[in-house]
Amino acid sequence: MSNASHDRYRENVAGRANVADTPELVAYYGELEQFAAGALWTVANKIEPWQPKSASVPTIWRYRDLRPYVVRSAELVTPEQAGRRVIYLNNPGRRDVAAAVGWLYSGLQTMKPGELASAHAHSASALRFIMEGRGAFTIVDGHKMTLGRNDFVLTPNGTWHEHGVSAEGTPCIWQDGLDIPLVNAMEAGFYVVHPELNQAITHPVDDSTNTWGATALHPQENKWSKPYSPLFKYEWEPTYESLRRYSNATAGSEFDGVLMNYVNPLTGGPVMPTLGASMQMLRPGEKTKAHRHTGSFLYQVAKGSGYSIVNGKRLEWTERDIFCVPSWAFHEHANASQTDDACLFCFNDLPVIHALGLYREQALAENDGHQPVLA
Ligand SMILES: [Fe+2]
Ligand SMILES: [Fe+2]
């Protein structure tokens, strides 16, 4: 029989559970425990909060802090030993599931020229965003892609994939983003190592981008039936050019500035069923207003410097820094430069949130939409 208090979540509000412990009730709860059961009113207010209560802490991972450790990992372990040589982002509130925010995992991976990791496939969907170096490549289901700075790459659920850096390249670092914690929460994760450790390249190099990367043009031959984008690599130059051109045509969002989503060119929907991604431009001097919404978000600064305020915490960022916005946290962004734009890459679980009908959004009403800075 348990001696713990069972009424710690009581709320004196009509419609909410409000039952004080008595000796008789405590004995009753103890008897229920023997049968792997419990009285809902002892936990109802805990498991059904009035609004989302994220365990994730608004956190910034500064590149100048982490980069030396990422570089050093290349001297400490080989890709063969480590499988993937990654320093992962461990949110102080989500250490139990190794998440950077919410149900999203992220890490910084480095490879040296001439290195090639083994091929594998997993149920988690993955993406990468290239931070530095020349000569990196990824192979997805026989499609080899050459990668440059600020390129965005998909390795969807179930695809064979492997990464490497050509012998003529330089040491490369990129950000990985996966839905591993979500897949584990759903208890649906499988992982397979390629039987031959590496896969054959069965298509012309960069064929995915050459086939599907054209603006508003689709190839006549169109046999794609997978639930994820046939475009695996979204290059930086056309992305930035699209944002620049869009910025000439829009006043932008008061919450996001000039934001464009990376999409599956066939559907216009998210790039993968569980992960979405976007690139946004904050114009010179731009300061957005605060809002909050459901979903978990991890940003990487692709260009420029500035700050974001997340639930009252001011996060100063510059190029390559990564920061998170937990679900239902108020957030606003500012570009510190009066002359240059700033660009933020972001990946998120919005496709899941939308598919399950869980999206909610609210603007900050007070103080002209700006949060007081508390930390
Ligand atoms: Fe992987
Ligand atoms: Fe937002």
mmCIF file of N, CA and C in Angstrom, residues 259-306:
data_model
loop_
_atom_site.group_PDB
_atom_site.id
_atom_site.type_symbol
_atom_site.label_atom_id
_atom_site.label_comp_id
_atom_site.label_asym_id
_atom_site.label_seq_id
_atom_site.Cartn_x
_atom_site.Cartn_y
_atom_site.Cartn_z
ATOM 1 N N LEU A 259 8.691 34.198 -44.778
ATOM 2 C CA LEU A 259 8.915 32.767 -44.511
ATOM 3 C C LEU A 259 8.375 31.925 -45.655
ATOM 4 N N MET A 260 9.185 30.975 -46.101
ATOM 5 C CA MET A 260 8.727 30.013 -47.103
ATOM 6 C C MET A 260 8.991 28.608 -46.588
ATOM 7 N N ASN A 261 8.024 27.729 -46.837
ATOM 8 C CA ASN A 261 8.164 26.336 -46.421
ATOM 9 C C ASN A 261 8.831 25.525 -47.519
ATOM 10 N N TYR A 262 9.715 24.636 -47.139
ATOM 11 C CA TYR A 262 10.192 23.617 -48.073
ATOM 12 C C TYR A 262 9.030 22.643 -48.271
ATOM 13 N N VAL A 263 8.728 22.322 -49.525
ATOM 14 C CA VAL A 263 7.561 21.459 -49.772
ATOM 15 C C VAL A 263 7.908 20.292 -50.690
ATOM 16 N N ASN A 264 7.042 19.297 -50.636
ATOM 17 C CA ASN A 264 7.030 18.224 -51.621
ATOM 18 C C ASN A 264 6.474 18.843 -52.908
ATOM 19 N N PRO A 265 7.260 18.883 -54.001
ATOM 20 C CA PRO A 265 6.779 19.582 -55.206
ATOM 21 C C PRO A 265 5.539 18.933 -55.817
ATOM 22 N N LEU A 266 5.275 17.672 -55.510
ATOM 23 C CA LEU A 266 4.101 17.001 -56.079
ATOM 24 C C LEU A 266 2.822 17.366 -55.355
ATOM 25 N N THR A 267 2.934 17.612 -54.057
ATOM 26 C CA THR A 267 1.718 17.821 -53.257
ATOM 27 C C THR A 267 1.599 19.246 -52.730
ATOM 28 N N GLY A 268 2.694 19.964 -52.671
ATOM 29 C CA GLY A 268 2.686 21.274 -52.017
ATOM 30 C C GLY A 268 2.683 21.144 -50.503
ATOM 31 N N GLY A 269 2.653 19.918 -50.016
ATOM 32 C CA GLY A 269 2.631 19.657 -48.574
ATOM 33 C C GLY A 269 4.039 19.513 -48.015
ATOM 34 N N PRO A 270 4.109 19.083 -46.760
ATOM 35 C CA PRO A 270 5.417 18.998 -46.111
ATOM 36 C C PRO A 270 6.338 17.994 -46.806
ATOM 37 N N VAL A 271 7.649 18.149 -46.564
ATOM 38 C CA VAL A 271 8.640 17.330 -47.259
ATOM 39 C C VAL A 271 8.551 15.857 -46.856
ATOM 40 N N MET A 272 8.150 15.614 -45.598
ATOM 41 C CA MET A 272 8.006 14.242 -45.110
ATOM 42 C C MET A 272 6.756 14.199 -44.225
ATOM 43 N N PRO A 273 6.187 13.008 -44.005
ATOM 44 C CA PRO A 273 4.920 12.951 -43.249
ATOM 45 C C PRO A 273 5.026 13.467 -41.818
ATOM 46 N N THR A 274 6.221 13.379 -41.222
ATOM 47 C CA THR A 274 6.328 13.758 -39.808
ATOM 48 C C THR A 274 7.132 15.025 -39.563
ATOM 49 N N LEU A 275 7.956 15.426 -40.530
ATOM 50 C CA LEU A 275 8.815 16.594 -40.314
ATOM 51 C C LEU A 275 8.567 17.653 -41.384
ATOM 52 N N GLY A 276 8.445 18.886 -40.942
ATOM 53 C CA GLY A 276 8.339 20.017 -41.848
ATOM 54 C C GLY A 276 9.568 20.890 -41.700
ATOM 55 N N ALA A 277 9.791 21.776 -42.667
ATOM 56 C CA ALA A 277 10.951 22.661 -42.585
ATOM 57 C C ALA A 277 10.656 23.948 -43.332
ATOM 58 N N SER A 278 11.352 25.005 -42.909
ATOM 59 C CA SER A 278 11.151 26.308 -43.547
ATOM 60 C C SER A 278 12.446 27.102 -43.511
ATOM 61 N N MET A 279 12.476 28.116 -44.356
ATOM 62 C CA MET A 279 13.558 29.108 -44.281
ATOM 63 C C MET A 279 12.859 30.464 -44.222
ATOM 64 N N GLN A 280 13.294 31.312 -43.292
ATOM 65 C CA GLN A 280 12.675 32.623 -43.204
ATOM 66 C C GLN A 280 13.722 33.707 -43.219
ATOM 67 N N MET A 281 13.326 34.836 -43.787
ATOM 68 C CA MET A 281 14.212 35.991 -43.872
ATOM 69 C C MET A 281 13.664 37.099 -42.978
ATOM 70 N N LEU A 282 14.541 37.616 -42.125
ATOM 71 C CA LEU A 282 14.213 38.815 -41.362
ATOM 72 C C LEU A 282 14.934 39.961 -42.060
ATOM 73 N N ARG A 283 14.169 40.903 -42.555
ATOM 74 C CA ARG A 283 14.780 41.987 -43.325
ATOM 75 C C ARG A 283 15.571 42.911 -42.405
ATOM 76 N N PRO A 284 16.466 43.747 -42.973
ATOM 77 C CA PRO A 284 17.296 44.616 -42.122
ATOM 78 C C PRO A 284 16.447 45.357 -41.089
ATOM 79 N N GLY A 285 16.818 45.242 -39.836
ATOM 80 C CA GLY A 285 16.125 45.943 -38.756
ATOM 81 C C GLY A 285 14.790 45.338 -38.348
ATOM 82 N N GLU A 286 14.375 44.261 -38.991
ATOM 83 C CA GLU A 286 13.038 43.706 -38.724
ATOM 84 C C GLU A 286 12.949 43.096 -37.328
ATOM 85 N N LYS A 287 11.845 43.426 -36.641
ATOM 86 C CA LYS A 287 11.523 42.827 -35.334
ATOM 87 C C LYS A 287 10.106 42.293 -35.450
ATOM 88 N N THR A 288 9.932 40.996 -35.222
ATOM 89 C CA THR A 288 8.584 40.431 -35.339
ATOM 90 C C THR A 288 7.851 40.532 -34.009
ATOM 91 N N LYS A 289 6.554 40.296 -34.075
ATOM 92 C CA LYS A 289 5.743 40.269 -32.857
ATOM 93 C C LYS A 289 5.662 38.849 -32.317
ATOM 94 N N ALA A 290 5.272 38.755 -31.056
ATOM 95 C CA ALA A 290 5.255 37.443 -30.401
ATOM 96 C C ALA A 290 3.925 36.731 -30.613
ATOM 97 N N HIS A 291 4.030 35.453 -30.859
ATOM 98 C CA HIS A 291 2.855 34.585 -30.791
ATOM 99 C C HIS A 291 3.314 33.237 -30.253
ATOM 100 N N ARG A 292 2.351 32.359 -30.027
ATOM 101 C CA ARG A 292 2.687 31.007 -29.611
ATOM 102 C C ARG A 292 1.748 30.048 -30.320
ATOM 103 N N HIS A 293 2.241 28.843 -30.496
ATOM 104 C CA HIS A 293 1.424 27.818 -31.134
ATOM 105 C C HIS A 293 1.913 26.457 -30.709
ATOM 106 N N THR A 294 1.097 25.436 -30.976
ATOM 107 C CA THR A 294 1.513 24.068 -30.688
ATOM 108 C C THR A 294 2.544 23.635 -31.721
ATOM 109 N N GLY A 295 3.314 22.605 -31.384
ATOM 110 C CA GLY A 295 4.394 22.129 -32.248
ATOM 111 C C GLY A 295 5.737 22.523 -31.662
ATOM 112 N N SER A 296 6.763 21.750 -32.006
ATOM 113 C CA SER A 296 8.113 21.992 -31.506
ATOM 114 C C SER A 296 9.007 22.409 -32.670
ATOM 115 N N PHE A 297 9.894 23.367 -32.406
ATOM 116 C CA PHE A 297 10.640 24.010 -33.480
ATOM 117 C C PHE A 297 12.111 24.131 -33.121
ATOM 118 N N LEU A 298 12.966 23.785 -34.078
ATOM 119 C CA LEU A 298 14.403 23.932 -33.874
ATOM 120 C C LEU A 298 14.946 24.789 -35.021
ATOM 121 N N TYR A 299 15.569 25.912 -34.657
ATOM 122 C CA TYR A 299 16.052 26.875 -35.640
ATOM 123 C C TYR A 299 17.567 26.779 -35.762
ATOM 124 N N GLN A 300 18.067 26.958 -36.980
ATOM 125 C CA GLN A 300 19.497 27.198 -37.155
ATOM 126 C C GLN A 300 19.678 28.508 -37.923
ATOM 127 N N VAL A 301 20.597 29.331 -37.442
ATOM 128 C CA VAL A 301 20.836 30.615 -38.101
ATOM 129 C C VAL A 301 21.680 30.367 -39.350
ATOM 130 N N ALA A 302 21.057 30.502 -40.506
ATOM 131 C CA ALA A 302 21.751 30.249 -41.771
ATOM 132 C C ALA A 302 22.552 31.470 -42.207
ATOM 133 N N LYS A 303 22.121 32.654 -41.734
ATOM 134 C CA LYS A 303 22.761 33.890 -42.200
ATOM 135 C C LYS A 303 22.435 35.017 -41.226
ATOM 136 N N GLY A 304 23.441 35.817 -40.882
ATOM 137 C CA GLY A 304 23.201 37.031 -40.113
ATOM 138 C C GLY A 304 23.251 36.810 -38.605
ATOM 139 N N SER A 305 22.809 37.841 -37.874
ATOM 140 C CA SER A 305 22.785 37.749 -36.409
ATOM 141 C C SER A 305 21.633 38.593 -35.865
ATOM 142 N N GLY A 306 21.223 38.249 -34.655
ATOM 143 C CA GLY A 306 20.092 38.945 -34.043
ATOM 144 C C GLY A 306 19.741 38.279 -32.733
#
